[in-house]
């Protein structure tokens, strides 16, 4: 039986939740003899954790669409604008000359983070899956509903999101929970329990953006503090 070749598309591999989830999924798929895996990124992988990971995984074919001008732009405002403009021109030229043969022999493609590769995938005649990792607020405000016509399936992370979108796109929405290594979490919890802390505390790690709903976390912490 011929192996199915599945392509996953991720703009870059920085330290974030979606990147960690993608790594877990690909680690599981490479162990399955029924699949070949291709990873498309916009830029070269510079984050050491993921750079080492992709080098070690010879079973994952990595293709970079726009190798010049990555994610980490200069901090100085004017220089940043200048480099950003050059990067946009460079990517436009590369996109205009986009080679469909890069997707040759691929059976299906997964646009793994919020339709980021829609522009490129419009040129590819393959079964397409979009994977939504952000909130429904971002989905509605960004008018993503108009982009879903280009995808055969749309993956969400929660039952609530599926129920909400099923009303608009029946039979296209699929709910897949993020994979969690329970044993790894339990082992790490045991390690933390050995640390002598003066008090119990909560820890939240997230970027400061509306999509992360930090206000709800702060309200929850405040309620816990007042109730105890």
mmCIF file of C-alpha atoms in Angstrom:
data_model
loop_
_atom_site.group_PDB
_atom_site.id
_atom_site.type_symbol
_atom_site.label_atom_id
_atom_site.label_comp_id
_atom_site.label_asym_id
_atom_site.label_seq_id
_atom_site.Cartn_x
_atom_site.Cartn_y
_atom_site.Cartn_z
ATOM 1 C CA UNK A 1 0.000 0.000 0.000
ATOM 2 C CA UNK A 2 1.377 3.385 -1.027
ATOM 3 C CA UNK A 3 2.029 5.799 1.816
ATOM 4 C CA UNK A 4 -0.050 8.966 1.930
ATOM 5 C CA UNK A 5 1.990 12.177 1.836
ATOM 6 C CA UNK A 6 0.596 14.903 4.104
ATOM 7 C CA UNK A 7 1.946 18.466 4.013
ATOM 8 C CA UNK A 8 1.671 20.726 7.061
ATOM 9 C CA UNK A 9 2.048 24.494 6.600
ATOM 10 C CA UNK A 10 3.312 26.771 9.396
ATOM 11 C CA UNK A 11 4.674 30.281 8.771
ATOM 12 C CA UNK A 12 7.502 29.873 11.278
ATOM 13 C CA UNK A 13 8.349 27.765 14.322
ATOM 14 C CA UNK A 14 8.629 30.143 17.256
ATOM 15 C CA UNK A 15 8.016 29.334 20.929
ATOM 16 C CA UNK A 16 4.237 29.126 21.110
ATOM 17 C CA UNK A 17 1.310 26.838 21.752
ATOM 18 C CA UNK A 18 0.490 26.028 18.128
ATOM 19 C CA UNK A 19 4.120 25.152 17.384
ATOM 20 C CA UNK A 20 4.250 22.790 20.368
ATOM 21 C CA UNK A 21 1.030 21.114 19.234
ATOM 22 C CA UNK A 22 2.335 20.725 15.687
ATOM 23 C CA UNK A 23 5.526 19.116 16.987
ATOM 24 C CA UNK A 24 3.526 16.568 19.009
ATOM 25 C CA UNK A 25 1.335 15.739 16.028
ATOM 26 C CA UNK A 26 4.252 15.301 13.646
ATOM 27 C CA UNK A 27 6.196 13.236 16.196
ATOM 28 C CA UNK A 28 3.235 10.853 16.304
ATOM 29 C CA UNK A 29 2.685 10.764 12.532
ATOM 30 C CA UNK A 30 6.309 9.956 11.661
ATOM 31 C CA UNK A 31 5.942 6.788 13.733
ATOM 32 C CA UNK A 32 2.986 5.702 11.570
ATOM 33 C CA UNK A 33 4.143 3.725 8.545
ATOM 34 C CA UNK A 34 1.109 4.864 6.558
ATOM 35 C CA UNK A 35 2.275 8.463 6.122
ATOM 36 C CA UNK A 36 5.052 10.602 4.710
ATOM 37 C CA UNK A 37 5.305 14.079 6.204
ATOM 38 C CA UNK A 38 6.298 17.361 4.561
ATOM 39 C CA UNK A 39 6.599 20.594 6.547
ATOM 40 C CA UNK A 40 6.295 23.923 4.701
ATOM 41 C CA UNK A 41 7.400 27.107 6.472
ATOM 42 C CA UNK A 42 7.705 30.688 5.294
ATOM 43 C CA UNK A 43 11.136 31.123 6.855
ATOM 44 C CA UNK A 44 14.073 29.088 8.071
ATOM 45 C CA UNK A 45 13.585 27.661 11.563
ATOM 46 C CA UNK A 46 15.781 29.695 13.909
ATOM 47 C CA UNK A 47 14.395 28.719 17.318
ATOM 48 C CA UNK A 48 17.034 26.272 18.662
ATOM 49 C CA UNK A 49 14.507 23.792 20.099
ATOM 50 C CA UNK A 50 12.723 23.372 16.775
ATOM 51 C CA UNK A 51 15.831 23.768 14.617
ATOM 52 C CA UNK A 52 17.431 20.805 16.415
ATOM 53 C CA UNK A 53 14.173 18.873 16.253
ATOM 54 C CA UNK A 54 13.784 19.218 12.467
ATOM 55 C CA UNK A 55 17.441 18.285 11.905
ATOM 56 C CA UNK A 56 17.011 15.119 13.941
ATOM 57 C CA UNK A 57 13.785 14.111 12.175
ATOM 58 C CA UNK A 58 15.071 12.907 8.826
ATOM 59 C CA UNK A 59 11.617 11.474 8.071
ATOM 60 C CA UNK A 60 10.158 14.996 7.853
ATOM 61 C CA UNK A 61 10.903 16.808 4.616
ATOM 62 C CA UNK A 62 11.251 20.536 5.328
ATOM 63 C CA UNK A 63 10.621 23.084 2.552
ATOM 64 C CA UNK A 64 11.148 26.832 3.086
ATOM 65 C CA UNK A 65 9.146 29.072 0.749
ATOM 66 C CA UNK A 66 10.727 32.446 1.592
ATOM 67 C CA UNK A 67 14.194 31.793 3.082
ATOM 68 C CA UNK A 68 15.331 35.436 3.154
ATOM 69 C CA UNK A 69 14.120 37.983 5.743
ATOM 70 C CA UNK A 70 12.661 35.884 8.527
ATOM 71 C CA UNK A 71 10.462 36.796 11.472
ATOM 72 C CA UNK A 72 13.052 38.546 13.652
ATOM 73 C CA UNK A 73 13.206 42.041 12.152
ATOM 74 C CA UNK A 74 15.437 44.868 13.515
ATOM 75 C CA UNK A 75 14.095 46.681 16.581
ATOM 76 C CA UNK A 76 15.004 50.193 15.427
ATOM 77 C CA UNK A 77 11.753 51.664 14.081
ATOM 78 C CA UNK A 78 12.910 53.178 10.779
ATOM 79 C CA UNK A 79 15.250 50.300 9.931
ATOM 80 C CA UNK A 80 12.474 47.851 10.783
ATOM 81 C CA UNK A 81 10.100 49.581 8.329
ATOM 82 C CA UNK A 82 12.766 49.517 5.651
ATOM 83 C CA UNK A 83 13.518 45.800 6.073
ATOM 84 C CA UNK A 84 9.798 45.023 6.313
ATOM 85 C CA UNK A 85 9.170 46.750 2.968
ATOM 86 C CA UNK A 86 12.027 44.870 1.305
ATOM 87 C CA UNK A 87 10.726 41.591 2.730
ATOM 88 C CA UNK A 88 7.243 42.261 1.351
ATOM 89 C CA UNK A 89 8.618 42.955 -2.132
ATOM 90 C CA UNK A 90 10.799 39.841 -1.980
ATOM 91 C CA UNK A 91 7.898 37.632 -0.928
ATOM 92 C CA UNK A 92 5.639 39.129 -3.587
ATOM 93 C CA UNK A 93 8.165 38.276 -6.297
ATOM 94 C CA UNK A 94 8.611 34.744 -4.932
ATOM 95 C CA UNK A 95 4.850 34.293 -4.637
ATOM 96 C CA UNK A 96 4.267 35.517 -8.211
ATOM 97 C CA UNK A 97 6.683 32.851 -9.408
ATOM 98 C CA UNK A 98 5.182 30.263 -7.050
ATOM 99 C CA UNK A 99 6.044 26.749 -8.205
ATOM 100 C CA UNK A 100 3.156 24.297 -7.881
ATOM 101 C CA UNK A 101 5.610 21.426 -8.302
ATOM 102 C CA UNK A 102 6.595 21.922 -4.677
ATOM 103 C CA UNK A 103 3.281 20.248 -3.858
ATOM 104 C CA UNK A 104 3.818 17.444 -6.366
ATOM 105 C CA UNK A 105 3.049 13.945 -5.041
ATOM 106 C CA UNK A 106 1.316 15.385 -1.948
ATOM 107 C CA UNK A 107 -2.080 13.843 -1.173
ATOM 108 C CA UNK A 108 -3.453 16.474 1.220
ATOM 109 C CA UNK A 109 -2.306 19.706 2.811
ATOM 110 C CA UNK A 110 -2.986 21.086 6.292
ATOM 111 C CA UNK A 111 -2.867 24.870 6.746
ATOM 112 C CA UNK A 112 -2.042 24.494 10.405
ATOM 113 C CA UNK A 113 -2.399 28.001 11.810
ATOM 114 C CA UNK A 114 -5.445 30.147 11.067
ATOM 115 C CA UNK A 115 -5.403 30.077 7.239
ATOM 116 C CA UNK A 116 -1.922 31.653 7.002
ATOM 117 C CA UNK A 117 -1.103 29.857 3.726
ATOM 118 C CA UNK A 118 -4.381 30.579 1.940
ATOM 119 C CA UNK A 119 -2.681 32.826 -0.618
ATOM 120 C CA UNK A 120 -0.296 30.039 -1.671
ATOM 121 C CA UNK A 121 -2.832 27.215 -1.406
ATOM 122 C CA UNK A 122 -5.282 28.932 -3.750
ATOM 123 C CA UNK A 123 -2.883 27.908 -6.516
ATOM 124 C CA UNK A 124 -2.825 24.250 -5.472
ATOM 125 C CA UNK A 125 -5.495 21.750 -6.478
ATOM 126 C CA UNK A 126 -5.377 19.433 -3.478
ATOM 127 C CA UNK A 127 -7.639 18.478 -0.559
ATOM 128 C CA UNK A 128 -7.080 21.266 1.979
ATOM 129 C CA UNK A 129 -7.620 21.370 5.730
ATOM 130 C CA UNK A 130 -7.467 24.531 7.849
ATOM 131 C CA UNK A 131 -6.670 24.267 11.570
ATOM 132 C CA UNK A 132 -7.971 27.057 13.807
ATOM 133 C CA UNK A 133 -6.026 27.709 17.037
ATOM 134 C CA UNK A 134 -7.313 31.162 17.975
ATOM 135 C CA UNK A 135 -10.539 32.396 19.537
ATOM 136 C CA UNK A 136 -13.947 32.699 17.925
ATOM 137 C CA UNK A 137 -13.678 36.450 18.532
ATOM 138 C CA UNK A 138 -10.680 36.622 16.191
ATOM 139 C CA UNK A 139 -12.510 34.393 13.702
ATOM 140 C CA UNK A 140 -15.521 36.707 13.564
ATOM 141 C CA UNK A 141 -13.631 40.011 13.661
ATOM 142 C CA UNK A 142 -11.214 38.868 10.966
ATOM 143 C CA UNK A 143 -14.027 37.794 8.650
ATOM 144 C CA UNK A 144 -12.480 34.350 8.242
ATOM 145 C CA UNK A 145 -15.833 32.853 7.267
ATOM 146 C CA UNK A 146 -15.229 34.005 3.681
ATOM 147 C CA UNK A 147 -11.951 32.071 3.540
ATOM 148 C CA UNK A 148 -13.443 28.701 4.392
ATOM 149 C CA UNK A 149 -14.777 28.093 0.886
ATOM 150 C CA UNK A 150 -11.200 27.286 -0.119
ATOM 151 C CA UNK A 151 -10.894 24.459 2.431
ATOM 152 C CA UNK A 152 -12.491 21.024 2.470
ATOM 153 C CA UNK A 153 -12.387 20.708 6.260
ATOM 154 C CA UNK A 154 -11.971 23.180 9.110
ATOM 155 C CA UNK A 155 -10.523 21.931 12.410
ATOM 156 C CA UNK A 156 -11.362 23.615 15.729
ATOM 157 C CA UNK A 157 -10.186 22.769 19.249
ATOM 158 C CA UNK A 158 -13.400 22.773 21.293
ATOM 159 C CA UNK A 159 -16.936 21.397 21.185
ATOM 160 C CA UNK A 160 -18.288 24.919 21.671
ATOM 161 C CA UNK A 161 -16.487 26.231 18.577
ATOM 162 C CA UNK A 162 -17.729 23.293 16.515
ATOM 163 C CA UNK A 163 -21.328 23.814 17.656
ATOM 164 C CA UNK A 164 -21.145 27.501 16.802
ATOM 165 C CA UNK A 165 -19.663 26.993 13.338
ATOM 166 C CA UNK A 166 -21.781 23.960 12.453
ATOM 167 C CA UNK A 167 -24.706 26.356 12.109
ATOM 168 C CA UNK A 168 -22.855 28.142 9.304
ATOM 169 C CA UNK A 169 -20.867 25.316 7.714
ATOM 170 C CA UNK A 170 -22.505 21.991 8.344
ATOM 171 C CA UNK A 171 -20.347 18.885 7.665
ATOM 172 C CA UNK A 172 -17.161 20.935 7.200
ATOM 173 C CA UNK A 173 -16.241 21.497 10.868
ATOM 174 C CA UNK A 174 -14.183 18.916 12.773
ATOM 175 C CA UNK A 175 -13.213 19.063 16.451
ATOM 176 C CA UNK A 176 -9.744 17.727 17.337
ATOM 177 C CA UNK A 177 -8.455 18.337 20.843
ATOM 178 C CA UNK A 178 -4.856 19.403 21.319
ATOM 179 C CA UNK A 179 -2.721 16.344 22.140
ATOM 180 C CA UNK A 180 -1.513 16.280 25.743
ATOM 181 C CA UNK A 181 1.198 14.032 27.146
ATOM 182 C CA UNK A 182 -0.422 13.265 30.508
ATOM 183 C CA UNK A 183 2.485 11.182 31.799
ATOM 184 C CA UNK A 184 4.981 13.943 31.012
ATOM 185 C CA UNK A 185 2.841 16.504 32.868
ATOM 186 C CA UNK A 186 2.487 14.203 35.875
ATOM 187 C CA UNK A 187 6.233 13.627 36.015
ATOM 188 C CA UNK A 188 6.933 17.361 35.823
ATOM 189 C CA UNK A 189 4.337 17.993 38.539
ATOM 190 C CA UNK A 190 6.226 15.573 40.799
ATOM 191 C CA UNK A 191 9.459 17.461 40.139
ATOM 192 C CA UNK A 192 7.838 20.794 40.978
ATOM 193 C CA UNK A 193 6.359 19.388 44.185
ATOM 194 C CA UNK A 194 9.908 18.788 45.452
ATOM 195 C CA UNK A 195 10.646 22.532 45.324
ATOM 196 C CA UNK A 196 10.153 24.286 48.663
ATOM 197 C CA UNK A 197 7.919 27.306 47.942
ATOM 198 C CA UNK A 198 6.802 29.791 50.594
ATOM 199 C CA UNK A 199 3.256 29.967 49.211
ATOM 200 C CA UNK A 200 1.028 28.378 46.625
ATOM 201 C CA UNK A 201 0.640 30.452 43.484
ATOM 202 C CA UNK A 202 -0.830 30.538 39.974
ATOM 203 C CA UNK A 203 1.281 30.968 36.856
ATOM 204 C CA UNK A 204 -0.051 32.058 33.474
ATOM 205 C CA UNK A 205 2.184 32.273 30.409
ATOM 206 C CA UNK A 206 0.777 34.090 27.368
ATOM 207 C CA UNK A 207 1.423 37.064 25.131
ATOM 208 C CA UNK A 208 -0.390 40.262 26.086
ATOM 209 C CA UNK A 209 -3.055 40.352 23.385
ATOM 210 C CA UNK A 210 -6.846 40.500 23.344
ATOM 211 C CA UNK A 211 -7.024 37.054 21.777
ATOM 212 C CA UNK A 212 -5.527 35.501 24.946
ATOM 213 C CA UNK A 213 -8.279 36.973 27.149
ATOM 214 C CA UNK A 214 -5.916 37.971 29.952
ATOM 215 C CA UNK A 215 -8.755 39.889 31.651
ATOM 216 C CA UNK A 216 -10.583 36.644 32.457
ATOM 217 C CA UNK A 217 -7.410 35.195 33.997
ATOM 218 C CA UNK A 218 -6.917 38.309 36.162
ATOM 219 C CA UNK A 219 -10.555 38.249 37.258
ATOM 220 C CA UNK A 220 -10.222 34.577 38.182
ATOM 221 C CA UNK A 221 -7.079 35.238 40.204
ATOM 222 C CA UNK A 222 -8.792 38.145 41.951
ATOM 223 C CA UNK A 223 -11.880 36.055 42.770
ATOM 224 C CA UNK A 224 -9.727 33.268 44.204
ATOM 225 C CA UNK A 225 -7.785 35.791 46.295
ATOM 226 C CA UNK A 226 -10.943 37.414 47.704
ATOM 227 C CA UNK A 227 -12.633 34.065 48.394
ATOM 228 C CA UNK A 228 -9.643 32.767 50.304
#
